[in-house]
Tab-separated table of N, CA and C in Angstrom:
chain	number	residue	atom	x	y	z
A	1	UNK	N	14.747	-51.128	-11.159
A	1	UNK	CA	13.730	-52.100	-11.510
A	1	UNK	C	13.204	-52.702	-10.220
A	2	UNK	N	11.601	-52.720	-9.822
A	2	UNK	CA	11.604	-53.420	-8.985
A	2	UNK	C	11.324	-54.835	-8.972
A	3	UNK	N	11.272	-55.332	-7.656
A	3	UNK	CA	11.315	-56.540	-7.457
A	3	UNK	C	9.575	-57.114	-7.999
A	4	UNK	N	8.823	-56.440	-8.115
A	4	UNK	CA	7.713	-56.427	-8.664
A	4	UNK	C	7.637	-56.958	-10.161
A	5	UNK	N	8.172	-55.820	-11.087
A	5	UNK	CA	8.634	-56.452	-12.232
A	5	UNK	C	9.917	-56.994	-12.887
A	6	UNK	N	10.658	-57.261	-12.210
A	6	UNK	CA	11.199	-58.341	-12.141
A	6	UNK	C	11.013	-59.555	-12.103
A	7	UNK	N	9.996	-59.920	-11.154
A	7	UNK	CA	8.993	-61.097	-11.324
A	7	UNK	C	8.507	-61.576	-12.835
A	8	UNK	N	7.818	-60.339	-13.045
A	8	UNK	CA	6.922	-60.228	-13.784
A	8	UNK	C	7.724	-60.247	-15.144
A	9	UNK	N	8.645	-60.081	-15.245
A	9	UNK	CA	9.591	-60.657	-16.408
A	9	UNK	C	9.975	-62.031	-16.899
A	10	UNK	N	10.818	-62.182	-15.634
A	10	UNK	CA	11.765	-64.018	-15.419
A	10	UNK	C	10.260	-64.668	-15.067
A	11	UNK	N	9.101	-64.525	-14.857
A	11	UNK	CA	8.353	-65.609	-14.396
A	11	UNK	C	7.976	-65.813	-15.863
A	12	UNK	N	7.572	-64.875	-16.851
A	12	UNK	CA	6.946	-65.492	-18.444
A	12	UNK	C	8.320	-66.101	-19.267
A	13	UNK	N	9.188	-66.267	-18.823
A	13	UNK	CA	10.235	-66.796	-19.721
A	13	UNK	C	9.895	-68.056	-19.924
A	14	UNK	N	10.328	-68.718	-21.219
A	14	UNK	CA	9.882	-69.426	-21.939
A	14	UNK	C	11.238	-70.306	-22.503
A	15	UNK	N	10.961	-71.356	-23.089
A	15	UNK	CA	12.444	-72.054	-23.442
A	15	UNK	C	13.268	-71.014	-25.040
A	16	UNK	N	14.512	-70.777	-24.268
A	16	UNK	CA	15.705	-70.148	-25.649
A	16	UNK	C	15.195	-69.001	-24.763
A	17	UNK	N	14.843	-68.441	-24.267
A	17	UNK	CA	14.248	-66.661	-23.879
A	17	UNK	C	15.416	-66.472	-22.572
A	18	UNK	N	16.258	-65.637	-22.648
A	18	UNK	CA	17.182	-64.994	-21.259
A	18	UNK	C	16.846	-63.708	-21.175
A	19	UNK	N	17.185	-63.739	-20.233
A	19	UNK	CA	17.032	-61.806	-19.600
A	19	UNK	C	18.201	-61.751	-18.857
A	20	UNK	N	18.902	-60.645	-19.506
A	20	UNK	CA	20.453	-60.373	-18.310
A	20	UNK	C	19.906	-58.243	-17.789
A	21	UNK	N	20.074	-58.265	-16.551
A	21	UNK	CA	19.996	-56.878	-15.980
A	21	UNK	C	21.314	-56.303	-15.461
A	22	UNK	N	21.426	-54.989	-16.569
A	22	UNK	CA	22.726	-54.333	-15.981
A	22	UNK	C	22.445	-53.207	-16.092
A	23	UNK	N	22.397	-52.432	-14.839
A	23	UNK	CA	22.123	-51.153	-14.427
A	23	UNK	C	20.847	-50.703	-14.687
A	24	UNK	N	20.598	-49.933	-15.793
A	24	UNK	CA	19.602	-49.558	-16.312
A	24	UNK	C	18.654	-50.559	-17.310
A	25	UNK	N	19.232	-51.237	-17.518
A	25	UNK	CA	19.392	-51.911	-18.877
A	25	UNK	C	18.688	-53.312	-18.845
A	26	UNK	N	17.983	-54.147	-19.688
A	26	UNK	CA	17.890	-55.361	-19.725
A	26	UNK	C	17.991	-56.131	-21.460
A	27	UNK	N	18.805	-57.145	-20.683
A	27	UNK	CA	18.714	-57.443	-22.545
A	27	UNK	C	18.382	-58.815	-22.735
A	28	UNK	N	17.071	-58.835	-23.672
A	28	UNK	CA	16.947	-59.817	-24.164
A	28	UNK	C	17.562	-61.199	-24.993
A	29	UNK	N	17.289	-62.132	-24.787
A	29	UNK	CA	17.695	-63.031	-26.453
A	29	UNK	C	16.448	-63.935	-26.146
A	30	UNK	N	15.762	-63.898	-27.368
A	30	UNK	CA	14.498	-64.305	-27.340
A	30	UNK	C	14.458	-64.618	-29.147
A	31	UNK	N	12.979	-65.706	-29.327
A	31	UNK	CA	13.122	-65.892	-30.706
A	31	UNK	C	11.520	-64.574	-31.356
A	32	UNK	N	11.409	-64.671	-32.217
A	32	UNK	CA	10.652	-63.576	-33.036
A	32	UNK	C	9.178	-63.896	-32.412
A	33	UNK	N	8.684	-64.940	-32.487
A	33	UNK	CA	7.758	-65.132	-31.910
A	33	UNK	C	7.168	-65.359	-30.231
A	34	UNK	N	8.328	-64.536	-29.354
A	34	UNK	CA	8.062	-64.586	-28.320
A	34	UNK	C	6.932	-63.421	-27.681
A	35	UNK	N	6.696	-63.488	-26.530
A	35	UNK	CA	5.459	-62.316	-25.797
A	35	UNK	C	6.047	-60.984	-25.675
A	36	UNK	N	7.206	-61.634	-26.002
A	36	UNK	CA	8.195	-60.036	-25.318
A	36	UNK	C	7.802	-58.456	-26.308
A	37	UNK	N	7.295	-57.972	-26.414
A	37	UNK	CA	6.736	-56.754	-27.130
A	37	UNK	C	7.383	-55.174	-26.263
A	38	UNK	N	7.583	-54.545	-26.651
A	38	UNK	CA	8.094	-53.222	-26.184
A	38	UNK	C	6.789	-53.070	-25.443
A	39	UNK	N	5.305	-53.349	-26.069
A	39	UNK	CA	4.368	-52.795	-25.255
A	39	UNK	C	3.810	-53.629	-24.153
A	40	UNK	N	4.256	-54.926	-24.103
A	40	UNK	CA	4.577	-55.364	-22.918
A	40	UNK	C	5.772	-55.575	-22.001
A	41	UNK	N	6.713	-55.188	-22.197
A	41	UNK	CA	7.777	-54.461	-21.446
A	41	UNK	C	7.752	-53.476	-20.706
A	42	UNK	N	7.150	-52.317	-21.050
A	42	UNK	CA	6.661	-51.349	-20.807
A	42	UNK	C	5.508	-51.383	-19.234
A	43	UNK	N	4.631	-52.250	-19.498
A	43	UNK	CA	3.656	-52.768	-18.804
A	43	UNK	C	4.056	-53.431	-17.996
A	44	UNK	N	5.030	-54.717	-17.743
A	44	UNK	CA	5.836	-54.760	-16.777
A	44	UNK	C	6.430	-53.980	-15.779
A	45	UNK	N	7.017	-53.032	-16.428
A	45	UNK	CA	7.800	-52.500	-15.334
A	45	UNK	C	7.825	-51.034	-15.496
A	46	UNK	N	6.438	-50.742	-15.935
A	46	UNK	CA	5.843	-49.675	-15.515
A	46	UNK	C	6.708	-48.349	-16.216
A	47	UNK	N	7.253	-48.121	-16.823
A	47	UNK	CA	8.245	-47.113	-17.144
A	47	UNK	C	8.660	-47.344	-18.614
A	48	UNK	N	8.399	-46.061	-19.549
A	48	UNK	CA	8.787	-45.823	-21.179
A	48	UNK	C	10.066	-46.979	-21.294
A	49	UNK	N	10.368	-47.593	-22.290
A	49	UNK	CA	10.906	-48.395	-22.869
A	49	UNK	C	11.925	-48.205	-24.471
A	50	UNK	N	12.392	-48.935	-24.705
A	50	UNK	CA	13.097	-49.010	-25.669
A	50	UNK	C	13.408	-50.101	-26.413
A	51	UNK	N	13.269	-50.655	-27.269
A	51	UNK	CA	13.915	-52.063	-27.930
A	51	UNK	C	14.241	-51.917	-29.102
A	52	UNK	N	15.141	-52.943	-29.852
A	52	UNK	CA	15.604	-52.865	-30.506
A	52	UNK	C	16.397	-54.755	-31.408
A	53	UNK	N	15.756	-54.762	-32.481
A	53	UNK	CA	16.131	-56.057	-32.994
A	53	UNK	C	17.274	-56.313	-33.025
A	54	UNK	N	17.975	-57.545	-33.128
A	54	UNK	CA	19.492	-57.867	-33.075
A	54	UNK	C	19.579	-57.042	-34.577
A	55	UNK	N	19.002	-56.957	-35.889
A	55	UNK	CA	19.735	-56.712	-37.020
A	55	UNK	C	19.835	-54.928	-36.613
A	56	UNK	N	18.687	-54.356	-36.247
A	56	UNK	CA	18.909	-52.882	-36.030
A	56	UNK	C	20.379	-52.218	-34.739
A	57	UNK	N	20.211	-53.714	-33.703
A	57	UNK	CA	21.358	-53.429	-32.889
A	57	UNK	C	23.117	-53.891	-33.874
A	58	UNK	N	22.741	-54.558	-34.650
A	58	UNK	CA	24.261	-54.710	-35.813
A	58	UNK	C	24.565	-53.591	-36.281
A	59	UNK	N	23.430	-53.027	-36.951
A	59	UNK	CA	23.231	-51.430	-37.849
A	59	UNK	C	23.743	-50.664	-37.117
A	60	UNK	N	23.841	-50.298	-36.082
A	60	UNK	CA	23.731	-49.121	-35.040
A	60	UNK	C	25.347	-49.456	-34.626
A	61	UNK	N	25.698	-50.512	-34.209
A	61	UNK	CA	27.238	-51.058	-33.961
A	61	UNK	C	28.091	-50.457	-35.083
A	62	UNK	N	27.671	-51.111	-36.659
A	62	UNK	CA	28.542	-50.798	-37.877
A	62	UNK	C	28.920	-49.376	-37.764
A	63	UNK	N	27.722	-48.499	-37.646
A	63	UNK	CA	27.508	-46.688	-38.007
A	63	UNK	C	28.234	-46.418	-36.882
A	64	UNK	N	28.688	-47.082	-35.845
A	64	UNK	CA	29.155	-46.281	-34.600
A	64	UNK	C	30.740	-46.495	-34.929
A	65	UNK	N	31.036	-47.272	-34.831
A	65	UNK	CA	32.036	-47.885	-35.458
A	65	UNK	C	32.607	-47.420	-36.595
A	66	UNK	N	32.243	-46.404	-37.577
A	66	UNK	CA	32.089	-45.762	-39.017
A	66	UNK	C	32.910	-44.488	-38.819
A	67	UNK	N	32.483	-43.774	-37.157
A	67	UNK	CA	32.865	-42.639	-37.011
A	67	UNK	C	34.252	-41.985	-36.585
């Protein structure tokens, strides 16, 4: 990630909104109505994306967990 968008992340944060960076990875906690959009994520920091809601990240925990 560069230091470019990196900026461009932590500078739109907003009150309740964190960003933690590990490795590849960044993870949100943000409320529903925040700016944060996959398609502005994306646009940030320049490179395909991925997200995923806390209830779809529960779903995905349970099923993993299943196997």
């Amino acid at each position: 990630l560069s230091e470019s968008s990196l900026y461009e992340i932590t500078s739109n944060l907003e009150n309740g909104e964190q960003v933690i960076l590990h490795g590849r990875e960044i993870y949100f906690t943000i409320p529903a109505e925040s700016i944060f959009s996959n398609n502005w994520l994306e646009k940030a920091v320049k490179k395909s994306c991925t997200t995923r809601n806390w209830n779809t990240t529960k779903k995905l925990a349970e099923l993993a967990n299943s196997l």
